[in-house]
PDB file of C-alpha atoms in Angstrom:
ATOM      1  CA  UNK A   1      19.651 -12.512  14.649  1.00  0.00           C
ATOM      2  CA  UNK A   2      16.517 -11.555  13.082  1.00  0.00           C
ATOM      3  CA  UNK A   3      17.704 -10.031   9.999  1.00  0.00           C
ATOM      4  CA  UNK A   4      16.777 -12.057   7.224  1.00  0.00           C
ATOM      5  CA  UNK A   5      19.852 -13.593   4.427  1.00  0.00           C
ATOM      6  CA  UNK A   6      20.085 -15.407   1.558  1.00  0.00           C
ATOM      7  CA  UNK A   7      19.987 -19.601   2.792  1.00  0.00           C
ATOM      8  CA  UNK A   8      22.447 -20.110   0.016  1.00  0.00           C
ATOM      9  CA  UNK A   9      23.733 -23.872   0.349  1.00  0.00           C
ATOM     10  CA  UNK A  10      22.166 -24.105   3.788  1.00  0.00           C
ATOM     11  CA  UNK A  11      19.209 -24.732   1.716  1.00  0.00           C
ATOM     12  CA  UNK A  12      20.386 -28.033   0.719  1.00  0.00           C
ATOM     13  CA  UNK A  13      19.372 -29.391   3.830  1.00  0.00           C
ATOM     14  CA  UNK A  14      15.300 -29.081   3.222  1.00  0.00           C
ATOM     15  CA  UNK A  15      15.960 -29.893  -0.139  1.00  0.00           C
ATOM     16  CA  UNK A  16      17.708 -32.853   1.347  1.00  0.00           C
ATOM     17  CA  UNK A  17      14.759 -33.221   3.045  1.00  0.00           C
ATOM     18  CA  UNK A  18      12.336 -33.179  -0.089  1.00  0.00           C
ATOM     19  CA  UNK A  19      14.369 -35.081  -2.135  1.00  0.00           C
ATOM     20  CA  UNK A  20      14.446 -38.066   0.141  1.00  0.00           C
ATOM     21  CA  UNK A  21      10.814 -37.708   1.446  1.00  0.00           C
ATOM     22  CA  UNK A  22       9.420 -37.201  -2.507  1.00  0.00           C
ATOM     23  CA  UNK A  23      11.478 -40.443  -3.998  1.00  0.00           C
ATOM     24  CA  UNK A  24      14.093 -38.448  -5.707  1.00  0.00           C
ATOM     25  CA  UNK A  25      16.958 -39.095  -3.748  1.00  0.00           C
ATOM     26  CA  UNK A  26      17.613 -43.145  -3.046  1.00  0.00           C
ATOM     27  CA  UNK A  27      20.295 -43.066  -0.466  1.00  0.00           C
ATOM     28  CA  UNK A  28      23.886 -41.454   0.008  1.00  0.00           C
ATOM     29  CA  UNK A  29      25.019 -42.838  -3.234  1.00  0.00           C
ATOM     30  CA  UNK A  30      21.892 -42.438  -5.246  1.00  0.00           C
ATOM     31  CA  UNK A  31      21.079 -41.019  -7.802  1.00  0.00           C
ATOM     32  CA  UNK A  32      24.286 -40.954  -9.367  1.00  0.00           C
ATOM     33  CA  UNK A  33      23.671 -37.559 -11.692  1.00  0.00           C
ATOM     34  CA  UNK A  34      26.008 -37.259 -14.608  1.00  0.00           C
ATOM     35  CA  UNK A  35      27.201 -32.957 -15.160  1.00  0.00           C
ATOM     36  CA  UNK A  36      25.573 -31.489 -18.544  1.00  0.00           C
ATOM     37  CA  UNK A  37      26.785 -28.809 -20.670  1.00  0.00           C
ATOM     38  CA  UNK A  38      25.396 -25.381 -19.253  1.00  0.00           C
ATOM     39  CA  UNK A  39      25.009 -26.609 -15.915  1.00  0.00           C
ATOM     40  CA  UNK A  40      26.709 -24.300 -13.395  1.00  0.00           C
ATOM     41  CA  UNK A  41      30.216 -24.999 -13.255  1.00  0.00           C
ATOM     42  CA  UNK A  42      31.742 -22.325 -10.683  1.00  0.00           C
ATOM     43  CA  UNK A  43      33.999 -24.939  -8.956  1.00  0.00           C
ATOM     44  CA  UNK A  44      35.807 -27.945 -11.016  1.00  0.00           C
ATOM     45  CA  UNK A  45      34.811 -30.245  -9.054  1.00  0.00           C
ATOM     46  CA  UNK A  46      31.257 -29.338  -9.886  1.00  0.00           C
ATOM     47  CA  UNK A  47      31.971 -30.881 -13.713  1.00  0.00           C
ATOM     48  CA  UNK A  48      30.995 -34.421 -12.889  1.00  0.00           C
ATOM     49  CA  UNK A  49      28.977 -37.258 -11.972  1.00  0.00           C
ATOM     50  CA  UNK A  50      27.636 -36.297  -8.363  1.00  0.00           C
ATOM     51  CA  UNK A  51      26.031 -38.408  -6.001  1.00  0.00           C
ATOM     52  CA  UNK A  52      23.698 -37.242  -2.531  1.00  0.00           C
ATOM     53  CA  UNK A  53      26.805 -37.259  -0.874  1.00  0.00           C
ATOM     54  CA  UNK A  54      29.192 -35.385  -3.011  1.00  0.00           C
ATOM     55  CA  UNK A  55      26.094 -33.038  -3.694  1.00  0.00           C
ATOM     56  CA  UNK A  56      25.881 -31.935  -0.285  1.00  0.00           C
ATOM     57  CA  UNK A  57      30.368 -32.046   0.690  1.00  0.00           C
ATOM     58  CA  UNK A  58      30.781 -30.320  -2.595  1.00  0.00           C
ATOM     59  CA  UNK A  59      27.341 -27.590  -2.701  1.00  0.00           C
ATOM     60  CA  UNK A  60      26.732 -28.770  -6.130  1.00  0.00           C
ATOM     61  CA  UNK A  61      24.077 -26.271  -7.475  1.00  0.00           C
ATOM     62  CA  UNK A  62      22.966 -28.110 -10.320  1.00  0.00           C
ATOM     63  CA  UNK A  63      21.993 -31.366  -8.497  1.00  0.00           C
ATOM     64  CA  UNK A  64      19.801 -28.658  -6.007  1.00  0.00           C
ATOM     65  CA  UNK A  65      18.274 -27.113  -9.519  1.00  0.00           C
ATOM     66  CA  UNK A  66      17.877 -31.219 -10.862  1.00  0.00           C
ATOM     67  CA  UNK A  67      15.876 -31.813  -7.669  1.00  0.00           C
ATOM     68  CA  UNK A  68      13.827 -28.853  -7.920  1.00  0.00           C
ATOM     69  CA  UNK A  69      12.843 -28.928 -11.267  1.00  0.00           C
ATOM     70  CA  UNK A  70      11.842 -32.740 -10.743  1.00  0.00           C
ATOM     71  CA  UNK A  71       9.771 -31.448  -7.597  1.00  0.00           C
ATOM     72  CA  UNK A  72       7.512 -28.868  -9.337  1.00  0.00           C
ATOM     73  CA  UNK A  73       6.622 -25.141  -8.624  1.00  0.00           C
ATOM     74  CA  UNK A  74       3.452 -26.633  -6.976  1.00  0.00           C
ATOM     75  CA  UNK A  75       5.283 -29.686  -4.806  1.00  0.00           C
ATOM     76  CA  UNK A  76       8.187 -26.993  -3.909  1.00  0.00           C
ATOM     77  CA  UNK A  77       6.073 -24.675  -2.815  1.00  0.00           C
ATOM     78  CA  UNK A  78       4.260 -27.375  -0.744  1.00  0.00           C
ATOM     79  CA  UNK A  79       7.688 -28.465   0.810  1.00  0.00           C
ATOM     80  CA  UNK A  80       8.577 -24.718   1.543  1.00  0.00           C
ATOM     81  CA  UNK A  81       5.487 -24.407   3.245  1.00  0.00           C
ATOM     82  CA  UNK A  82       5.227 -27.542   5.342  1.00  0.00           C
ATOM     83  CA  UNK A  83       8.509 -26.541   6.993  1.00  0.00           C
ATOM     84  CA  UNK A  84       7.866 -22.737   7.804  1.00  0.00           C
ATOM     85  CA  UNK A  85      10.693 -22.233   6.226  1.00  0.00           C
ATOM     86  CA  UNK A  86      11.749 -18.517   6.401  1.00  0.00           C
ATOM     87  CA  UNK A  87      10.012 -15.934   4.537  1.00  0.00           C
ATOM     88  CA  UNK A  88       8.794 -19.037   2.060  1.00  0.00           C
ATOM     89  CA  UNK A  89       9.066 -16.763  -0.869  1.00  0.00           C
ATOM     90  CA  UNK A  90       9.773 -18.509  -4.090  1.00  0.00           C
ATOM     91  CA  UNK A  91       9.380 -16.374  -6.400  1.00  0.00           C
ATOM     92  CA  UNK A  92      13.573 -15.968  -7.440  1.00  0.00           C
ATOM     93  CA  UNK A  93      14.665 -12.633  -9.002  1.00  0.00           C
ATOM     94  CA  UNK A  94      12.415 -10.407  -9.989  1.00  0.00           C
ATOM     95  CA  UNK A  95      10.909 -10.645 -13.299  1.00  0.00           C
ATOM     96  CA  UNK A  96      12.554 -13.602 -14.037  1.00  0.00           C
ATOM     97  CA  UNK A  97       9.916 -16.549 -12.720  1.00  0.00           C
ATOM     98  CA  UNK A  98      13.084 -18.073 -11.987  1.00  0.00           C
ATOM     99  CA  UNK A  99      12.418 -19.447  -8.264  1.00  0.00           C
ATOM    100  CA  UNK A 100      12.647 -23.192  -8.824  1.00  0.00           C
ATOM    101  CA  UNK A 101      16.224 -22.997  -9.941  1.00  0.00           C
ATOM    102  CA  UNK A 102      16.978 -19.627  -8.131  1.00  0.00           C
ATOM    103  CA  UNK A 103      15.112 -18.771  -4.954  1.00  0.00           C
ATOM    104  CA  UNK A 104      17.529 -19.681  -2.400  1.00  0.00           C
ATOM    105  CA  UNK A 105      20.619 -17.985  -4.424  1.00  0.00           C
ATOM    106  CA  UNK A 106      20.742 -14.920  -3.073  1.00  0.00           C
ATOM    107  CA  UNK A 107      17.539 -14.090  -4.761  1.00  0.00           C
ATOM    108  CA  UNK A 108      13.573 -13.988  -2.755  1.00  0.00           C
ATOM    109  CA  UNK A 109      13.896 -16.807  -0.557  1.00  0.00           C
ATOM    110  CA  UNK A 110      15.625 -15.322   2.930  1.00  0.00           C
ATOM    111  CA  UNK A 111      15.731 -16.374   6.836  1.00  0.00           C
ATOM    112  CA  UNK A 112      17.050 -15.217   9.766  1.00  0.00           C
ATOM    113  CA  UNK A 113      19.425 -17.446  12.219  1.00  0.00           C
ATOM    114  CA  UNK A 114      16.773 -17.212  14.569  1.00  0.00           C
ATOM    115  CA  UNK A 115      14.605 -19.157  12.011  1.00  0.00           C
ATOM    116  CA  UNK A 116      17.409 -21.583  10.789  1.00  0.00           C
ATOM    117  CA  UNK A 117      17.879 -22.632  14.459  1.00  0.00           C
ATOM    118  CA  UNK A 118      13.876 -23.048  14.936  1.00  0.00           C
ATOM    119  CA  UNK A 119      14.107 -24.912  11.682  1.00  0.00           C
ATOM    120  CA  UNK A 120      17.141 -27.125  12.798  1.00  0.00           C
ATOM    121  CA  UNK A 121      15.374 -27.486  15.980  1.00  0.00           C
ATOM    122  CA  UNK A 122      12.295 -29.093  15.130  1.00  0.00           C
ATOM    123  CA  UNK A 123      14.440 -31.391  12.016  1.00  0.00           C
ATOM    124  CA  UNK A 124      16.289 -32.538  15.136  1.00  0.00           C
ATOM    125  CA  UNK A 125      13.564 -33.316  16.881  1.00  0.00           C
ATOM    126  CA  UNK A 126      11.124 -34.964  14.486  1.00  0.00           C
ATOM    127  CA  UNK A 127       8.909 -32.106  14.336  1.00  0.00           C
ATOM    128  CA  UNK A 128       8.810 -32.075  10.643  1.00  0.00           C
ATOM    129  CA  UNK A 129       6.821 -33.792   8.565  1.00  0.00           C
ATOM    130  CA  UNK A 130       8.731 -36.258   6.957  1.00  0.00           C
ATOM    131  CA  UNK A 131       9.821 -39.623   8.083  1.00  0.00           C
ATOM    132  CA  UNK A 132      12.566 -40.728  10.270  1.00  0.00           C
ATOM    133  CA  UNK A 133      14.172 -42.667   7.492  1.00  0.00           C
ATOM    134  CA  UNK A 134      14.310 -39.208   5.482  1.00  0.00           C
ATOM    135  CA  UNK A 135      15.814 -37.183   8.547  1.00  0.00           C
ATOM    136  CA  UNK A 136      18.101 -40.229   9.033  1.00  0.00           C
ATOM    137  CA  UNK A 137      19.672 -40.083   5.757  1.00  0.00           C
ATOM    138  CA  UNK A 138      19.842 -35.952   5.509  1.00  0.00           C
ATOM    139  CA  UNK A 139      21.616 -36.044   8.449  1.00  0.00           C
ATOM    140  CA  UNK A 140      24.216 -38.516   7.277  1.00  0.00           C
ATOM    141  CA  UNK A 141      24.974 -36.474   4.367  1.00  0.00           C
ATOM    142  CA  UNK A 142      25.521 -33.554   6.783  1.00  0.00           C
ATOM    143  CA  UNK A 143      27.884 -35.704   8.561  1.00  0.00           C
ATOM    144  CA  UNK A 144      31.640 -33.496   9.987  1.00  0.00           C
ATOM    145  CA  UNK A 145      34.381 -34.614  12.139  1.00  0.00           C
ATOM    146  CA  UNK A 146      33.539 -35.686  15.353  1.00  0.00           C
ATOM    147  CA  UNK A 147      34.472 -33.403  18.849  1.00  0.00           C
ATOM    148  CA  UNK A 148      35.054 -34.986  22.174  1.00  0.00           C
ATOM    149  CA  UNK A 149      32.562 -38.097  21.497  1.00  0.00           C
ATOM    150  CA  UNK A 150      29.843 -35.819  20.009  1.00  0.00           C
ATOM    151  CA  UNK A 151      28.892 -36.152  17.019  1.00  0.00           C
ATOM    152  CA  UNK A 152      28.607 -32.952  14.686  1.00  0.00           C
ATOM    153  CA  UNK A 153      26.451 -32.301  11.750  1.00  0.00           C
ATOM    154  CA  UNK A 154      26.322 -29.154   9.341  1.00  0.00           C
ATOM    155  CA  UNK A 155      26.327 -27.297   6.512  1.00  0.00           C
ATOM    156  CA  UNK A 156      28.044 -23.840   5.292  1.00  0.00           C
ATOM    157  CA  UNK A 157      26.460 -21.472   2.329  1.00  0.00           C
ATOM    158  CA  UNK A 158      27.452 -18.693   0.911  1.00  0.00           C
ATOM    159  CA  UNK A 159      25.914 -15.765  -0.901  1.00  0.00           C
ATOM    160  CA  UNK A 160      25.822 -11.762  -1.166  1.00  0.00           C
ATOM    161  CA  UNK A 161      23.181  -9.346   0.068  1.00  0.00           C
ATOM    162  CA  UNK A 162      21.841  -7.238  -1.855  1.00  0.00           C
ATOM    163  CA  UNK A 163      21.555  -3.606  -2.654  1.00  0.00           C
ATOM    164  CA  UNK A 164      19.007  -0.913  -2.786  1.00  0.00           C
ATOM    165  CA  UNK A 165      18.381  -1.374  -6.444  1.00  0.00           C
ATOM    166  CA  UNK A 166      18.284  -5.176  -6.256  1.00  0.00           C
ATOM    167  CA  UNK A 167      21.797  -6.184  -8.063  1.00  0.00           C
ATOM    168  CA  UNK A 168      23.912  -8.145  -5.200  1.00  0.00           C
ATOM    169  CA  UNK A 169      26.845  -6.700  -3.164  1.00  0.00           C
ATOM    170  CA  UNK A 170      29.560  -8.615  -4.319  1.00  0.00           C
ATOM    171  CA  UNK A 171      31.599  -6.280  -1.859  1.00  0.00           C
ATOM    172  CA  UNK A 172      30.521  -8.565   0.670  1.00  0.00           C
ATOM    173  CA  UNK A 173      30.117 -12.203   1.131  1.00  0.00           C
ATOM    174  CA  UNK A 174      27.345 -13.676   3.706  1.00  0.00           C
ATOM    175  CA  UNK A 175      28.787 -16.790   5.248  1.00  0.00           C
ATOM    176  CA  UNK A 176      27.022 -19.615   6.891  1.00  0.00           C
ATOM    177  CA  UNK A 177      27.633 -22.687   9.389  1.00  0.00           C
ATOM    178  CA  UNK A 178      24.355 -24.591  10.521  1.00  0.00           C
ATOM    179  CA  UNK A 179      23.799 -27.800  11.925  1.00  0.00           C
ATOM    180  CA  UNK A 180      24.093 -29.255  15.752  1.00  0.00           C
ATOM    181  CA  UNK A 181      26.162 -31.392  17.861  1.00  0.00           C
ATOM    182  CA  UNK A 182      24.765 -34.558  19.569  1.00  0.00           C
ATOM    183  CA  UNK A 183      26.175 -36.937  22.540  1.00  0.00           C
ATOM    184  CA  UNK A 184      22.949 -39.029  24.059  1.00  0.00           C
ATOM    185  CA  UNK A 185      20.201 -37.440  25.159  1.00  0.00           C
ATOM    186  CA  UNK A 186      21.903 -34.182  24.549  1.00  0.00           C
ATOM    187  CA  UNK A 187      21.916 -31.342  21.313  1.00  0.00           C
ATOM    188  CA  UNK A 188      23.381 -28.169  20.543  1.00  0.00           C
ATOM    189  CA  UNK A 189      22.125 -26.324  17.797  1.00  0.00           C
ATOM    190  CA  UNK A 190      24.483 -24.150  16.490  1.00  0.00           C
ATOM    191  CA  UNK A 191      23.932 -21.219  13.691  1.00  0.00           C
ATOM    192  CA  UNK A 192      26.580 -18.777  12.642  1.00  0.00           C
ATOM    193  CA  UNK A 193      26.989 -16.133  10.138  1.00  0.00           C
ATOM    194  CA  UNK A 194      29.517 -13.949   8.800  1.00  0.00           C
ATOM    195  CA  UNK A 195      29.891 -11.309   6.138  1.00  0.00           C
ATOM    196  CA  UNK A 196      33.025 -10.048   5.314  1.00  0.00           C
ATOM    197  CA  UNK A 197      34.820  -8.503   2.054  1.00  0.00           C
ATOM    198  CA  UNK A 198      35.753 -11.301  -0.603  1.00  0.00           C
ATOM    199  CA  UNK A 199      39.009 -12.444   0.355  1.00  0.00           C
ATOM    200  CA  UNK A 200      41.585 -15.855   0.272  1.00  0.00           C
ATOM    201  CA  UNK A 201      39.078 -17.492   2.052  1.00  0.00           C
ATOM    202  CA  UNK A 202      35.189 -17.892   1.505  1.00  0.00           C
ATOM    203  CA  UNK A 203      33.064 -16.537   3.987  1.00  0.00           C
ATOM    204  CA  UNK A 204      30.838 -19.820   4.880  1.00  0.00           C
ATOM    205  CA  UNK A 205      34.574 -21.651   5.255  1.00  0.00           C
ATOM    206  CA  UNK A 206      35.297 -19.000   7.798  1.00  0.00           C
ATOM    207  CA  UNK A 207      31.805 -19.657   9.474  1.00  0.00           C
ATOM    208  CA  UNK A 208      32.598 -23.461   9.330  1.00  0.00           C
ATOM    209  CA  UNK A 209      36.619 -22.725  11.090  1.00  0.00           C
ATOM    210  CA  UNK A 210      35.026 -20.337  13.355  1.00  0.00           C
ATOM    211  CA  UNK A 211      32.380 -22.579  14.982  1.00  0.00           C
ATOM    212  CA  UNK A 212      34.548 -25.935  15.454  1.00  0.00           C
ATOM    213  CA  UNK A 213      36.864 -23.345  17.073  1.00  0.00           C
ATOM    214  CA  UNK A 214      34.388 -22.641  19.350  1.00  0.00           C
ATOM    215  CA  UNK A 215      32.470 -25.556  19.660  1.00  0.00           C
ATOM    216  CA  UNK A 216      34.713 -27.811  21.935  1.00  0.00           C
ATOM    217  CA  UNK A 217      34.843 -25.348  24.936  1.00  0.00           C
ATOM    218  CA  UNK A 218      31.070 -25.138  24.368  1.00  0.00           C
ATOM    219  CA  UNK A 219      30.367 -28.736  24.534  1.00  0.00           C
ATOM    220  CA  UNK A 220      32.258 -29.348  27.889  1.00  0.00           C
ATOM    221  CA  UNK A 221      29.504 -27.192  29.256  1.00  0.00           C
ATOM    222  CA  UNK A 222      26.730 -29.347  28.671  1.00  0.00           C
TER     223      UNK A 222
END
């Protein structure tokens, strides 16, 4: 639990964070950000107009990389900062002064579960500092299927570690599910990882099957 990983998309949720808190992003629907030519394009579904919402169901990495570059090196930075948020490096691969589009992929910016659940935990909490309208409206992007009358919110990610020399193992995926479960005056924070070969399946959708698997017998102990 202390080893530190690539966020991957589990970063969208403090960029969620800054987006609403700095103006960029409106509400679920807004902006409404139309694909370019160049952007990344690794899924089809990537190759069109995306919205907060679709941004976050779909991990749309261009819409993370619009957000960025609107933010600024110096405002990033800030954000990155303000939340303790892993190692806080931003300096993306090496050489490269790359970090405002790259950091989080797999590249310098890396935390440990430990530190995603102390993140999580003081988001859920209102221990960051943004306002409860921005935590509000992150959370309803991060919005899953409901368990037993709790409500569940997450995110997966996915990315590679890397190797000795730097290049990425793309012999093995790093899957993530973050998020927590609420029901009252009760939360669960929940943080799971998994790294496996590339297979049929993604690792951070095994992460995702693997925790609502879990989650209901979990819940009936609280």
């Amino acid at each position: 639990c202390a080893a530190q990983l690539t966020p991957a998309s589990t970063f969208k949720i403090p960029l969620a964070l800054m987006g609403y808190d700095s103006g960029f992003l409106v509400d679920e629907q807004l902006p409404a950000l139309p694909f370019k030519a160049g952007d990344p394009d690794f899924l089809p579904e990537w190759k069109q107009t995306t919205t907060p919402s679709s941004w976050m169901q779909l991990s749309v990495i261009w819409y993370s990389q619009r957000l960025t570059e609107w933010l600024g090196e110096a405002r990033f930075q800030h954000y990155v900062d303000s939340f303790d948020y892993g190692n806080r490096d931003l300096e993306g691969n090496p050489g490269k002064h790359d970090g405002l589009t790259q950091a989080w992929l797999s590249a310098s910016l890396a935390i440990s579960p430990q530190e995603q659940a102390r993140f999580l935990g003081k988001m859920v909490s209102g221990k960051l500092p943004v306002s409860a309208k921005t935590l509000r409206h992150t959370a309803n992007l991060m919005r899953q299927p409901d368990i037993d009358g709790w409500q569940i919110h997450g995110k997966t990610g996915m990315g590679y570690p890397k190797l000795l020399d730097g290049s990425l193992d793309r012999e093995q995926q790093i899957g993530w599910f973050v998020g927590w479960a609420s029901k009252q005056d009760k939360t669960l924070i929940f943080v799971h990882t998994v790294i496996q070969k590339p297979g049929k399946q993604f690792a951070s959708l095994r992460a995702r099957e693997e925790v609502f698997a879990a989650l209901p017998a979990r819940l009936k102990t609280l």
